[in-house]
Short mmCIF file of C-alpha atoms in Angstrom, two decimals:
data_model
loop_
_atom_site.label_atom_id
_atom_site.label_comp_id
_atom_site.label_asym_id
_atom_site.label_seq_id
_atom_site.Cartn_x
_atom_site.Cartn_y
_atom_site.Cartn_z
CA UNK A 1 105.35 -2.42 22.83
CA UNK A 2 104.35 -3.96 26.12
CA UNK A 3 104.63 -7.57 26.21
CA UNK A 4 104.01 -8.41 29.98
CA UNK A 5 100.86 -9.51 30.92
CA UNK A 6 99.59 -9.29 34.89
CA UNK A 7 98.41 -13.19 34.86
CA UNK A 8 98.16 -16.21 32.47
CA UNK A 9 94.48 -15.43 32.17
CA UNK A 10 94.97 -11.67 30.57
CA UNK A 11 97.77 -13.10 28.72
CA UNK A 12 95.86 -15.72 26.77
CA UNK A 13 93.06 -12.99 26.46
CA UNK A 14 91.55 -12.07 22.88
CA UNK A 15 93.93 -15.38 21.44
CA UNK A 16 92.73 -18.27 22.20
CA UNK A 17 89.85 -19.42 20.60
CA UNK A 18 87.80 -22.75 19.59
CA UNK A 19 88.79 -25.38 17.11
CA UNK A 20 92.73 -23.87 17.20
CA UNK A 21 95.88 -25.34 16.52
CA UNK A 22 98.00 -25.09 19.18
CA UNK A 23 101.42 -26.31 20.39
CA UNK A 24 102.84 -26.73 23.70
CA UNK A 25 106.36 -27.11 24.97
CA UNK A 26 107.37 -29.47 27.47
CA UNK A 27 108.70 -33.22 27.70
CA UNK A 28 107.12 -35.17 30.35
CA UNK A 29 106.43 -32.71 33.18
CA UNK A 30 109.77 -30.84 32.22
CA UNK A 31 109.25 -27.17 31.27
CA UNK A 32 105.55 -27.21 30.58
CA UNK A 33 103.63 -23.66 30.97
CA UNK A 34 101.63 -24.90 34.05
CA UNK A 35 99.48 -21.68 34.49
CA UNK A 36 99.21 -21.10 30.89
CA UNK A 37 97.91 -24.97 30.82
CA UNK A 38 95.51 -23.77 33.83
CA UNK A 39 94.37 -20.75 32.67
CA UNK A 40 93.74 -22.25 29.30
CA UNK A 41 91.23 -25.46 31.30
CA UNK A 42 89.18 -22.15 33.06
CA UNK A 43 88.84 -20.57 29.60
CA UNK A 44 87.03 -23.22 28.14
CA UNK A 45 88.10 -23.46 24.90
CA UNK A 46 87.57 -26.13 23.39
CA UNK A 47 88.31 -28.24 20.07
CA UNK A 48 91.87 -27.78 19.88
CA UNK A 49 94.38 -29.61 18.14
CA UNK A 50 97.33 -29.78 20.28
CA UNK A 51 100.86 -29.92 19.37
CA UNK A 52 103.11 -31.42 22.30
CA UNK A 53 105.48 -34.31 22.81
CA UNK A 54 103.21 -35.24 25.09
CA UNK A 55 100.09 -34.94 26.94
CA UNK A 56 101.30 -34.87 30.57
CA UNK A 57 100.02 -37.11 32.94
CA UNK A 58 96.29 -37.61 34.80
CA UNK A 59 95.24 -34.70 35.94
CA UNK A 60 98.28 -32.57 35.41
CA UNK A 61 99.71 -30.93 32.72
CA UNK A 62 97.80 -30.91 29.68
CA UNK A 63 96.13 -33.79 31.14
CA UNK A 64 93.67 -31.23 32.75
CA UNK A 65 92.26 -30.42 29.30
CA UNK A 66 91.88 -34.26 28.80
CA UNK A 67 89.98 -34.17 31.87
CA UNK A 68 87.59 -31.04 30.36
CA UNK A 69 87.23 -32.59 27.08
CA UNK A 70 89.14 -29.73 25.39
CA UNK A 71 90.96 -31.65 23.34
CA UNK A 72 89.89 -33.08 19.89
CA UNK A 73 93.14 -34.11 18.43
CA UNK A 74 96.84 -34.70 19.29
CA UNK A 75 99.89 -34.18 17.39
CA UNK A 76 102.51 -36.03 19.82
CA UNK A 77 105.39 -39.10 19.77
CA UNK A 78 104.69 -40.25 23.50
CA UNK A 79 101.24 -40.89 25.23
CA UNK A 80 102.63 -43.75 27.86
CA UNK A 81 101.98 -41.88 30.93
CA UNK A 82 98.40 -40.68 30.70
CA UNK A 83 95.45 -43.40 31.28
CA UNK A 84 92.95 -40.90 30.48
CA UNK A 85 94.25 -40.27 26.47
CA UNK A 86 94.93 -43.93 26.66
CA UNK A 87 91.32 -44.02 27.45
CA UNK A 88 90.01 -41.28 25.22
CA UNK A 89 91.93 -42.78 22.45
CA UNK A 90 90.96 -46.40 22.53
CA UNK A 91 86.93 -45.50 22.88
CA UNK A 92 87.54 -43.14 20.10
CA UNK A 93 86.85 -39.70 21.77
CA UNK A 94 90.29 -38.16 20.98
CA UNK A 95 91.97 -38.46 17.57
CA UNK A 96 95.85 -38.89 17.73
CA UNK A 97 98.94 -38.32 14.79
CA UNK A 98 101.17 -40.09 15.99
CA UNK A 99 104.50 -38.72 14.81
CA UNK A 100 107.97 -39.96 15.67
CA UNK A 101 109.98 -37.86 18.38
CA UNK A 102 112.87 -36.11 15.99
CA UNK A 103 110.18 -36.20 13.44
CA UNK A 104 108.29 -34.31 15.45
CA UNK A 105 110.66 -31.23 16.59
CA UNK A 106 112.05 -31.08 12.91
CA UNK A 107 108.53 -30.15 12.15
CA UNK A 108 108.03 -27.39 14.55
CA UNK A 109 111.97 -26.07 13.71
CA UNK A 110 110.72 -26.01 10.05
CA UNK A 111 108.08 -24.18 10.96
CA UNK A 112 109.91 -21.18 12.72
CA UNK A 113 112.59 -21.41 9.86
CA UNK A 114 110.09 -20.97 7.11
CA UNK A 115 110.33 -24.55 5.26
CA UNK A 116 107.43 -25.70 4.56
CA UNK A 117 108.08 -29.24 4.01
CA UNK A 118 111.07 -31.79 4.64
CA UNK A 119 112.33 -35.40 3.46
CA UNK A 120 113.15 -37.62 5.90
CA UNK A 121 113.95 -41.84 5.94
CA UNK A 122 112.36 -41.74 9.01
CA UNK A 123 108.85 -43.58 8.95
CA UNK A 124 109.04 -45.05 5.24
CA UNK A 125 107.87 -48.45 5.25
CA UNK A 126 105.81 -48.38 8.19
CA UNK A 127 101.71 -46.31 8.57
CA UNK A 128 103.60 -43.12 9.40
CA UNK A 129 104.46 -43.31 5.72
CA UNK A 130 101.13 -43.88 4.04
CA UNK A 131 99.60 -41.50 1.97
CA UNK A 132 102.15 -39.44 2.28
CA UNK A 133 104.87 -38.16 -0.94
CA UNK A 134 108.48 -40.52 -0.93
CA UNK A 135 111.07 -39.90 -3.22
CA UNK A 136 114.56 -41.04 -3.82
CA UNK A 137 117.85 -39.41 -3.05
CA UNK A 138 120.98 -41.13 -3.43
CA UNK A 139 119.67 -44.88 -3.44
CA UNK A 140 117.36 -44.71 -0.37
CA UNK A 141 113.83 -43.77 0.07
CA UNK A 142 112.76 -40.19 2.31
CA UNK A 143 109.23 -39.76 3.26
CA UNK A 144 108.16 -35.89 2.75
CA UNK A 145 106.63 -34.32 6.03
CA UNK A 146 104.92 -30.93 6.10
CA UNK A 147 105.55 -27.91 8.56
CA UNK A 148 104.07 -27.45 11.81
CA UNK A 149 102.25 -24.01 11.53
CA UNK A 150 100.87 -23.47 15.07
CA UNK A 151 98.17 -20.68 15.74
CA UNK A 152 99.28 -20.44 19.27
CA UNK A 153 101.96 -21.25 20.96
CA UNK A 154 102.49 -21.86 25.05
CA UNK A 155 106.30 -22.05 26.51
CA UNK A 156 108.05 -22.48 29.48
CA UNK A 157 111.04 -20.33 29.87
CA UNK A 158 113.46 -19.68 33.12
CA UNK A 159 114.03 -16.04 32.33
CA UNK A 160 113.12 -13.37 30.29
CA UNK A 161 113.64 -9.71 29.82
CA UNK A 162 110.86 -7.22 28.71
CA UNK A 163 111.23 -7.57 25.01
CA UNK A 164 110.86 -11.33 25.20
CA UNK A 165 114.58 -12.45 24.99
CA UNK A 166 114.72 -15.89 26.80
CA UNK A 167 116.84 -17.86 29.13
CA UNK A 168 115.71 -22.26 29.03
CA UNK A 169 117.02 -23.90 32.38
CA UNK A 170 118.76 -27.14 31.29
CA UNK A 171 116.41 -29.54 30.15
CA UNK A 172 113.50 -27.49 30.37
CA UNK A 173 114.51 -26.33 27.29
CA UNK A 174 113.24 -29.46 25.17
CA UNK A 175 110.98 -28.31 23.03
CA UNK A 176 110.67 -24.75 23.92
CA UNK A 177 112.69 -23.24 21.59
CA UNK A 178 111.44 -24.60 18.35
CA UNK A 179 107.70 -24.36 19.73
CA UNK A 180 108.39 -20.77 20.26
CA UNK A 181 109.66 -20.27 16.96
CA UNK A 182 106.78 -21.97 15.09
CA UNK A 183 103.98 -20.33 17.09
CA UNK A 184 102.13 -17.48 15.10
CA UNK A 185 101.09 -16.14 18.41
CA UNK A 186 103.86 -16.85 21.03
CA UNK A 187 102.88 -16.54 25.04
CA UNK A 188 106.29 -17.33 27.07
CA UNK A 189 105.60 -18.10 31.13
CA UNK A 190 108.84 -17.55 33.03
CA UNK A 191 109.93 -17.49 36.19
CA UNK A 192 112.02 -14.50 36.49
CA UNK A 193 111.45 -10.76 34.33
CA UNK A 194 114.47 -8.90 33.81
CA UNK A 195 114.98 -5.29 32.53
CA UNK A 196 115.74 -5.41 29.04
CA UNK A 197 120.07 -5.12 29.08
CA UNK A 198 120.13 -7.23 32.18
CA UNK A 199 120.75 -10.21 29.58
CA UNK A 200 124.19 -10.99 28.28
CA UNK A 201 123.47 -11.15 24.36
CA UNK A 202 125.45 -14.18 24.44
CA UNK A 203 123.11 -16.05 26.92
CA UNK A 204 120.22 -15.63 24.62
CA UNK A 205 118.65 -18.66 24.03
CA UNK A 206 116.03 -17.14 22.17
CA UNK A 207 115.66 -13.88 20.85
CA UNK A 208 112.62 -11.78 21.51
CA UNK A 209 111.50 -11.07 18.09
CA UNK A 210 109.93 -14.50 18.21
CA UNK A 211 107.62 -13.62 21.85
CA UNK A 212 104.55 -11.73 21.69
CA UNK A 213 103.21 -12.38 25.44
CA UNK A 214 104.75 -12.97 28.79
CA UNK A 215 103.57 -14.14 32.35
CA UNK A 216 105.41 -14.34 35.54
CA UNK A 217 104.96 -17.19 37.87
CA UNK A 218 107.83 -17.67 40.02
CA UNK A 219 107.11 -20.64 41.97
CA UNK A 220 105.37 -23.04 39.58
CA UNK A 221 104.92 -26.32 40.90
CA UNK A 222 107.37 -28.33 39.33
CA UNK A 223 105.99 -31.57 40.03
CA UNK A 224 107.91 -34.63 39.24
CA UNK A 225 106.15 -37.19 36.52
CA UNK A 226 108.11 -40.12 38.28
CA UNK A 227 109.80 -40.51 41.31
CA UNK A 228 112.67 -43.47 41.15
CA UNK A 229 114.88 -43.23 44.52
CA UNK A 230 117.68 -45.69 44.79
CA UNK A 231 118.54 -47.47 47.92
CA UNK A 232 121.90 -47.88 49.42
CA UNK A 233 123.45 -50.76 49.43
CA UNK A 234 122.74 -53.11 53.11
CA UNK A 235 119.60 -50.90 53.68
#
């Protein structure tokens, strides 16, 4: 089975549709699928739900479908970097779940691993709790949270051989993995495409069974969400 693609475009061909669920790796800037993001704006889509920590920043990252109105809804624990969801949000053009960081990636691991729902104190007492089942264990209250169950999802990988196994780069790997693993359809960009046996098995960081797609671009952009330099001292 063939699961390299010639360009993001082809690659998100015949999956993406309107009105889908989709999640996206990435934290900040850090390890997003930038030409999966781009080639998903020129398809025009549009109604998704998106899954992501975040919604990158104006005009960048996912903040690009922001910009084209593809975006209904967001599933995220950050949104301080973006004036245009701030925007969008406040006027009441883009609905938002707001759902605490490690609440967050425990629902996307639960996902991959097949568990539909999980207990956690995180949230009770407070409007990520309400309307939602709590029960007791031990003495102390656990809010129940469901499964993320993406139809789609779009990662950001260093390396990966032609069967899909993948290689994160530091902290690139955020999200990635569990994203990956919760993603019905998975579409991996990387920057490097190895033969398959050019990985050492024990520097899998994810196996391939999990990948359906991949995309090469080998000199994404990178760009830095913000730059803090630090002066020397008498300067």
């Amino acid at each position: 089975m063939n699961k390299v693609y010639p360009d993001a475009a082809s690659a998100l061909a015949g999956i993406v549709k309107d009105g889908q669920l989709m999640a996206v790796g990435g934290f900040g800037l850090c390890g997003i699928p930038e030409a999966l993001i781009d080639a998903l704006a020129a398809s025009g889509v549009k109604d998704l739900t998106v899954i992501s920590n975040n919604a990158g920043v104006d005009g960048f990252g996912l903040g690009k479908l922001l910009n084209t109105r593809q975006i209904t809804k967001m599933i995220s624990s950050y949104v301080g970097e973006n004036k245009e969801f701030e925007r969008q949000y406040l006027s009441g053009e883009l609905q938002l779940e707001f759902t605490p960081q490690g609440t967050l990636a425990e629902k996307l691991r639960a996902g991959g691993a097949g568990i539909p729902a999980f207990f956690t104190k995180t949230g009770v007492g407070t409007l990520v709790a309400e309307g939602k089942e709590t029960r007791e264990f031990d003495g102390e209250t656990y809010v129940m949270e469901r499964a993320l169950l993406p139809q789609v999802s779009l990662v950001k990988a260093y390396k990966a051989d032609k069967s899909g196994n993948l290689i994160f780069r530091r902290t690139a790997r955020n999200f990635n993995p569990a994203v990956a693993m919760a993603g019905k359809v998975t579409i991996v960009e990387v920057e490097e495409l190895l033969e398959i046996g050019e990985i050492d098995p024990d520097s899998v960081h994810l196996p391939g069974i999990y990948v359906n797609r991949i995309v090469v671009n080998a000199h994404p952009e990178k760009r830095i969400e913000k730059r803090t330099i630090t002066e020397k001292a008498g300067v």
